[in-house]
mmCIF file of C-alpha atoms in Angstrom:
data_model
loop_
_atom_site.group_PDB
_atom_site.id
_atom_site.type_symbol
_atom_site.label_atom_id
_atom_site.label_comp_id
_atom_site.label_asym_id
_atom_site.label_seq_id
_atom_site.Cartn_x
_atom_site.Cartn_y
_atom_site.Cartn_z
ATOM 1 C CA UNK A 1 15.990 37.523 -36.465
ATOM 2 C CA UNK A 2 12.913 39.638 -35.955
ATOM 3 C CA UNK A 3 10.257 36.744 -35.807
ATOM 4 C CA UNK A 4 12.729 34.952 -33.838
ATOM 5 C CA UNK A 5 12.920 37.945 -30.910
ATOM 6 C CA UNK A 6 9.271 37.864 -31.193
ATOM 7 C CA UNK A 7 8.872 34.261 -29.886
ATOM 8 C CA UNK A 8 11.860 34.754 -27.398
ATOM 9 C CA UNK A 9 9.828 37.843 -26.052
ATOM 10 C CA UNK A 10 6.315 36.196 -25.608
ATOM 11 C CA UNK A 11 8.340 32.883 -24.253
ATOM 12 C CA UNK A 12 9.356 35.436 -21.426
ATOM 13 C CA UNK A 13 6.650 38.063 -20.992
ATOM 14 C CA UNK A 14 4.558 34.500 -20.475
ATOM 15 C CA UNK A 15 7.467 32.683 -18.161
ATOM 16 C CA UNK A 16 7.573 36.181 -16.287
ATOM 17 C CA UNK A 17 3.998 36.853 -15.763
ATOM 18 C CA UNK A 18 3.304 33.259 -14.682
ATOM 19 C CA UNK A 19 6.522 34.027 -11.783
ATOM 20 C CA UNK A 20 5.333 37.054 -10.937
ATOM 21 C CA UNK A 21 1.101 36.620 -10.761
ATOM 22 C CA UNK A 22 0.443 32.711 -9.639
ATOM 23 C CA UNK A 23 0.895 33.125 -5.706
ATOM 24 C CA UNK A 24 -1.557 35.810 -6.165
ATOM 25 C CA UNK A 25 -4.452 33.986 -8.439
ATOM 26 C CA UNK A 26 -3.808 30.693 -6.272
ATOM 27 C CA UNK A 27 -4.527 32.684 -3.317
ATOM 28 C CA UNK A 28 -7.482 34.071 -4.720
ATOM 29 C CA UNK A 29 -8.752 30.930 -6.129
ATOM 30 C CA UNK A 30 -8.097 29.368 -2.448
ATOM 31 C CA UNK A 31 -10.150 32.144 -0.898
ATOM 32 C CA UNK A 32 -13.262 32.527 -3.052
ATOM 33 C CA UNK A 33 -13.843 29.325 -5.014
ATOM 34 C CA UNK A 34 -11.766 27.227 -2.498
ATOM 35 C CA UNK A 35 -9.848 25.157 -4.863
ATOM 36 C CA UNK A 36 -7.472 24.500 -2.231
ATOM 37 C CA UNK A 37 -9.709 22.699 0.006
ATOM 38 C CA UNK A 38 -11.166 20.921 -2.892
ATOM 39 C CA UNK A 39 -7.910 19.686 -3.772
ATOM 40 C CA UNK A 40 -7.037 18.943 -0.593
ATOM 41 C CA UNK A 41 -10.413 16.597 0.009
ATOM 42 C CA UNK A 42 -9.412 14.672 -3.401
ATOM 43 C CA UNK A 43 -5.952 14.084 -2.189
ATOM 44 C CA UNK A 44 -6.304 12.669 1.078
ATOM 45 C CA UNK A 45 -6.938 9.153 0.710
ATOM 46 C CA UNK A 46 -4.025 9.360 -1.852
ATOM 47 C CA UNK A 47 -1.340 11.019 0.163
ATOM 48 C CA UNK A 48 1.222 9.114 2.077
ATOM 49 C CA UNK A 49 3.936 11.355 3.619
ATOM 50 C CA UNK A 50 7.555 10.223 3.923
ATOM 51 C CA UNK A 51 9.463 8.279 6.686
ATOM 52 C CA UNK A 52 10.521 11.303 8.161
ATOM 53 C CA UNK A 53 6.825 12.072 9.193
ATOM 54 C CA UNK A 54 6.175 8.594 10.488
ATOM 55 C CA UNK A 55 4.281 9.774 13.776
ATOM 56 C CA UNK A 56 0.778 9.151 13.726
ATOM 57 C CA UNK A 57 0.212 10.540 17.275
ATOM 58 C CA UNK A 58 2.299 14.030 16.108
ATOM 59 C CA UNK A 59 0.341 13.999 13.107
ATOM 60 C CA UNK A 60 -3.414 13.754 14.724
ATOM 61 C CA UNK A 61 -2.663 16.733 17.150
ATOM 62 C CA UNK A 62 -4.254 20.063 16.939
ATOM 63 C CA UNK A 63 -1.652 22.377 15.221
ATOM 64 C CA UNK A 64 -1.919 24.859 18.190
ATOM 65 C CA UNK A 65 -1.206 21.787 20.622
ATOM 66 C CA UNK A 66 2.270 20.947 18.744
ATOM 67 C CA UNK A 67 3.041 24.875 18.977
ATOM 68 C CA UNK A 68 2.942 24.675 22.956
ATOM 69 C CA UNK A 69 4.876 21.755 23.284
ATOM 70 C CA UNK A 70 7.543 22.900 20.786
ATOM 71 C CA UNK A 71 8.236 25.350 22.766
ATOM 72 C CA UNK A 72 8.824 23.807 25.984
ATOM 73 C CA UNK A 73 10.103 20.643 24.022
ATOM 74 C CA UNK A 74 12.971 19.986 21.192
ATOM 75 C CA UNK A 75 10.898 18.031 18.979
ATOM 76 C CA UNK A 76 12.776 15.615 16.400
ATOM 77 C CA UNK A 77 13.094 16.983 12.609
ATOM 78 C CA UNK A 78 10.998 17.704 10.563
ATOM 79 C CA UNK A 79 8.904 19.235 13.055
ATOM 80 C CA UNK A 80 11.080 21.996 14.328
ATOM 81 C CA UNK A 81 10.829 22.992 10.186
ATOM 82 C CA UNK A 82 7.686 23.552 9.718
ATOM 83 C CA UNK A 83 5.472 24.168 12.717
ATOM 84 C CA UNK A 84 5.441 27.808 11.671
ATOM 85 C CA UNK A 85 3.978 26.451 8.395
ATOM 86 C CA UNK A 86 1.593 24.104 9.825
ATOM 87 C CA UNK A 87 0.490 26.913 11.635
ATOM 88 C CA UNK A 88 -0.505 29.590 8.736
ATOM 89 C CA UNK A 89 -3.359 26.747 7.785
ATOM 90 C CA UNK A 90 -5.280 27.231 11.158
ATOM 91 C CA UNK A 91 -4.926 26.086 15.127
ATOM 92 C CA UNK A 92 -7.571 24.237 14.631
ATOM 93 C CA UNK A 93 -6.917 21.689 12.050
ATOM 94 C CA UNK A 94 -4.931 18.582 13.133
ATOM 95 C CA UNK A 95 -1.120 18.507 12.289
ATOM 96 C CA UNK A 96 -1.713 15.482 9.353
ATOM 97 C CA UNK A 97 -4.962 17.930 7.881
ATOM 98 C CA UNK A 98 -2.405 20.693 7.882
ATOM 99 C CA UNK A 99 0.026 18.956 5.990
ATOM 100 C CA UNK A 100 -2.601 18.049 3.389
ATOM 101 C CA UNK A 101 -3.734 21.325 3.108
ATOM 102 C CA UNK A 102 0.276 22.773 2.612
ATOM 103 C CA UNK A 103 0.535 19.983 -0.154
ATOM 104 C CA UNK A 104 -3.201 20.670 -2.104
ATOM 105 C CA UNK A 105 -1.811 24.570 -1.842
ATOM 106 C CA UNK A 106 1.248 23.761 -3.740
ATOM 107 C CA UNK A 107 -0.544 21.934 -6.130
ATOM 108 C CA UNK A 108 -2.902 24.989 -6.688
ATOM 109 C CA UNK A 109 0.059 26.763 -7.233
ATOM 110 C CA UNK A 110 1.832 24.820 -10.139
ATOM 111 C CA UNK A 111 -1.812 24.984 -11.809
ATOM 112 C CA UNK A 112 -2.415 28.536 -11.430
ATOM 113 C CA UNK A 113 1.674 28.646 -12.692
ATOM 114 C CA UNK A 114 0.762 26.577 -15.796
ATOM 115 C CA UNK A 115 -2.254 27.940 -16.205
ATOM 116 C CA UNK A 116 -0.810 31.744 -16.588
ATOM 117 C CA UNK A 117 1.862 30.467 -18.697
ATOM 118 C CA UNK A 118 -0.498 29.224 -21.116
ATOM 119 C CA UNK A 119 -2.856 31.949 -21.199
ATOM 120 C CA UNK A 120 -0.265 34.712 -21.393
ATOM 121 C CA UNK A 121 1.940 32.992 -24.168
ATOM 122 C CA UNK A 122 -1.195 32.274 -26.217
ATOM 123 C CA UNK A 123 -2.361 35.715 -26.250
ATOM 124 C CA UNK A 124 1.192 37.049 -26.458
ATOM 125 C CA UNK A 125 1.464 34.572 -29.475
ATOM 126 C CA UNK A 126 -1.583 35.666 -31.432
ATOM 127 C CA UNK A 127 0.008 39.448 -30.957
ATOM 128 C CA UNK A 128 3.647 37.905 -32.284
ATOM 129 C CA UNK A 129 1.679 36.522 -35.201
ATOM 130 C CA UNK A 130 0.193 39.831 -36.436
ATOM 131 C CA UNK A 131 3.361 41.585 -36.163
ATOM 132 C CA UNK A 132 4.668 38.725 -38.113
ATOM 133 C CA UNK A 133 2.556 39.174 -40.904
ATOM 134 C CA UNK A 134 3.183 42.933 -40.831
ATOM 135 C CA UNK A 135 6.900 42.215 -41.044
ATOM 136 C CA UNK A 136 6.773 39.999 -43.341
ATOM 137 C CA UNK A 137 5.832 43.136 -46.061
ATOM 138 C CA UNK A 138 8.302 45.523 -44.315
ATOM 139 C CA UNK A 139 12.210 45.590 -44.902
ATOM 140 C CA UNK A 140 12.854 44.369 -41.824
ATOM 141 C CA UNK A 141 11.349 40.973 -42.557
ATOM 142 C CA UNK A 142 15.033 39.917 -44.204
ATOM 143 C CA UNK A 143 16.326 40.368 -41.227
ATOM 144 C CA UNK A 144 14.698 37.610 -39.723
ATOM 145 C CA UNK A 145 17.077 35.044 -41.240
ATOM 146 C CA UNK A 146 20.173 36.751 -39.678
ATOM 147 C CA UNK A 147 20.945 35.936 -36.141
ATOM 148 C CA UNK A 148 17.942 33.720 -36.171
ATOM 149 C CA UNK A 149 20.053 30.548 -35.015
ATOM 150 C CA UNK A 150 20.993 32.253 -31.760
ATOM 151 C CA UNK A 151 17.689 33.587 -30.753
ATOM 152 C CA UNK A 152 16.282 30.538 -31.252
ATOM 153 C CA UNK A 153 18.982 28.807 -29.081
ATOM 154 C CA UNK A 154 17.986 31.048 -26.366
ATOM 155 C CA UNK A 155 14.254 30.478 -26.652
ATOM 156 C CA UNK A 156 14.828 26.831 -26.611
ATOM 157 C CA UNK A 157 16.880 27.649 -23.322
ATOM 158 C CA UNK A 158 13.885 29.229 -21.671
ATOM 159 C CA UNK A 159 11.780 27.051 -22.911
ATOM 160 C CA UNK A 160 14.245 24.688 -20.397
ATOM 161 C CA UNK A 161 13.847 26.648 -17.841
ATOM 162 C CA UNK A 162 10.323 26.606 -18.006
ATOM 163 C CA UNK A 163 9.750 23.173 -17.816
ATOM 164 C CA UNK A 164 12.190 22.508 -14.770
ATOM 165 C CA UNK A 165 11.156 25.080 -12.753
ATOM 166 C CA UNK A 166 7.855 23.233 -13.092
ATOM 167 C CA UNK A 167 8.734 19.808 -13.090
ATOM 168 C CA UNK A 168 11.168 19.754 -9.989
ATOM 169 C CA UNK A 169 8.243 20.838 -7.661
ATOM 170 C CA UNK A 170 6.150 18.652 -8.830
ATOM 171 C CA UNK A 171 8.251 15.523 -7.651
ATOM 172 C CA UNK A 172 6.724 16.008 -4.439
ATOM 173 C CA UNK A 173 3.332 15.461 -5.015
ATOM 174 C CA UNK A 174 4.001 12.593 -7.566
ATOM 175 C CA UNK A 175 6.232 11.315 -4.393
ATOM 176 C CA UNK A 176 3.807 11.691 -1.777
ATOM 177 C CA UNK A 177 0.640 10.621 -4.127
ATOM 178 C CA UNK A 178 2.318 7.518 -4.890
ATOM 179 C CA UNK A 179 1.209 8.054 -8.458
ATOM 180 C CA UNK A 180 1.226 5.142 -10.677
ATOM 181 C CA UNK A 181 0.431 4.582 -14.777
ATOM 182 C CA UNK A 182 1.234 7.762 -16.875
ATOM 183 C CA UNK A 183 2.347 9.840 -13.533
ATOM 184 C CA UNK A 184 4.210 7.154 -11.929
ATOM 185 C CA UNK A 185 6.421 6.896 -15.042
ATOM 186 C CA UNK A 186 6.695 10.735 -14.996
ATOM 187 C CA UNK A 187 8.108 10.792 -11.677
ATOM 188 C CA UNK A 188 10.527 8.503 -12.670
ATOM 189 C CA UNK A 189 11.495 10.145 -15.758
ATOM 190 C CA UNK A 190 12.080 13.441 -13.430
ATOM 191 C CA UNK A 191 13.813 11.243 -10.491
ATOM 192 C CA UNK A 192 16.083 9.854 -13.674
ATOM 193 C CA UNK A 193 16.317 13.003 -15.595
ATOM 194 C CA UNK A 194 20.217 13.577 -16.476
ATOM 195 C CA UNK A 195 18.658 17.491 -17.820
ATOM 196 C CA UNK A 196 17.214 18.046 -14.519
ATOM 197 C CA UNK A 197 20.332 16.655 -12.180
ATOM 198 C CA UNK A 198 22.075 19.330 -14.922
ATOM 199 C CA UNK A 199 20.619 22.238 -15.100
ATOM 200 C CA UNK A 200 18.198 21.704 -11.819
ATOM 201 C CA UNK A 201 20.914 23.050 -9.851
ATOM 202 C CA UNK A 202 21.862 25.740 -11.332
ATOM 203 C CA UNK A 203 17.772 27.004 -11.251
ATOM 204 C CA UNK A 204 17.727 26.266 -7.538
ATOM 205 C CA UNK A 205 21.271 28.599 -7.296
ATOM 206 C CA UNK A 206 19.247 31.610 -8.950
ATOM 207 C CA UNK A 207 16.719 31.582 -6.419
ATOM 208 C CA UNK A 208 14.193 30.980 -8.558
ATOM 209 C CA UNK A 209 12.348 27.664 -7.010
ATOM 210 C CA UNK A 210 12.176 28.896 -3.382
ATOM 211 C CA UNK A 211 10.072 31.913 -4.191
ATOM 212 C CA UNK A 212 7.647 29.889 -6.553
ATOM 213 C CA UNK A 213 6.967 26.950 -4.533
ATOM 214 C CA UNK A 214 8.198 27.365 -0.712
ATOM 215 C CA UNK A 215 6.315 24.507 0.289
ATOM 216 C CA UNK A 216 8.394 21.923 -2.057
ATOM 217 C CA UNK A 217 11.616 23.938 -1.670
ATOM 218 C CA UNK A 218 14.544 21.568 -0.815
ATOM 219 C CA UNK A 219 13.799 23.694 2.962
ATOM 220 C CA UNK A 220 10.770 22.084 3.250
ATOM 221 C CA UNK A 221 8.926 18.931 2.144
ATOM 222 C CA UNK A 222 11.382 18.152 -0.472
ATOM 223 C CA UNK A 223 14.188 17.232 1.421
ATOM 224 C CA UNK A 224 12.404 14.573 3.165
ATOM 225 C CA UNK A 225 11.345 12.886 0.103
ATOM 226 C CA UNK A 226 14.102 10.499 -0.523
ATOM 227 C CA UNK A 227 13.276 9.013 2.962
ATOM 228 C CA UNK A 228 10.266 7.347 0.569
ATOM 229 C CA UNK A 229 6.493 7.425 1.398
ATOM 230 C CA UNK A 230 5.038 5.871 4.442
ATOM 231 C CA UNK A 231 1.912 7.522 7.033
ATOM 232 C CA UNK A 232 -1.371 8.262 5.893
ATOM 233 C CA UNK A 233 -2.504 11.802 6.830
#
């Protein structure tokens, strides 16, 4: 039971680290090395947003532009959504750069997400596998056959977690890439997933995926998805 609380507690010092610190180190990798341009730049030519967006002449106006006339106009949705997005990303970029830029910052996000995950959990592992040896010459190590079942139950549950909170964000950008070969059938194996349509839900309930990834909440971009991909940015 003892090795198995081990791995259940670097599982979730890892999963809660990677919550808790990606905003912050995609932000900073935005701002000093800008990653998020970079991805951004590489994306373009790649990106084609969904029906819902198809308005070339909304999409090559200045951000500030679309501001003024929302104001004094009821534009059609999505627009009314997410002009106050559109607008964190500058006045002066056009409405289709802003866009990009929103979805190369949520990529940035589910890397820096991953990436902490990783990090933390292999470090946190390395730790769990010194104590392991220590326990393994202590009294307590026959304790880690009892109750090991459950704990590992529950580790495979976070484990779960894990990987949708990940994977249901990321069905934007596969959507809006159009992403064929190995990524195509990925976002098909997430559109298809009968674990995802399960326990997706009840992640999204929990408030979990709004505060990790506004941008491909189900408030945002991802709503508009199913509409299926159409103007180039």
């Amino acid at each position: 039971m003892v090795k198995s609380f081990i791995k259940l507690a670097t599982l979730l010092i890892a999963f809660y680290a990677a919550v808790t610190y990606h905003n912050s180190v995609a932000f900073w990798l935005a701002d000093n090395w800008g990653w998020a341009d970079g991805i951004a730049q590489m994306i373009k030519p790649l990106v084609k947003l969904p029906g819902a967006f198809n308005n070339p002449e909304i999409l090559k106006l200045p951000v500030d532009l679309l501001e003024k006339i929302s104001s004094q106009v009821i534009l059609p949705s999505p627009w009314t959504d997410i002009i106050a997005q559109l607008s964190q990303m500058g006045p002066n970029k056009t409405v289709g750069q802003a866009l990009n830029l929103i979805l190369a910052q949520g990529i940035l996000k589910i890397l820096a997400f991953v990436a902490i995950y990783i990090i933390v959990k292999t470090i946190a592992g390395v730790i769990a596998w010194m104590l392991e040896i220590l326990l393994r010459f202590s009294p307590l190590g026959l304790m880690d056959k009892v109750g090991g079942l459950l704990l590992g139950f529950t580790s495979g549950m976070v484990i779960i977690v894990v990987s949708i909170t990940i994977l249901i964000p990321l069905q934007v950008p596969l959507a809006l890439l159009g992403a064929g070969g190995f990524l195509g059938h990925l976002a098909q194996g997430i559109d298809h997933s009968y674990l995802i349509g399960v326990v997706g839900p009840i992640i999204k309930n929990q408030n979990l995926l709004p505060p990790l990834l506004t941008e491909f909440s189900s408030q945002f971009l991802f709503k508009h998805i199913p509409n299926g991909p159409g103007t180039e940015v």
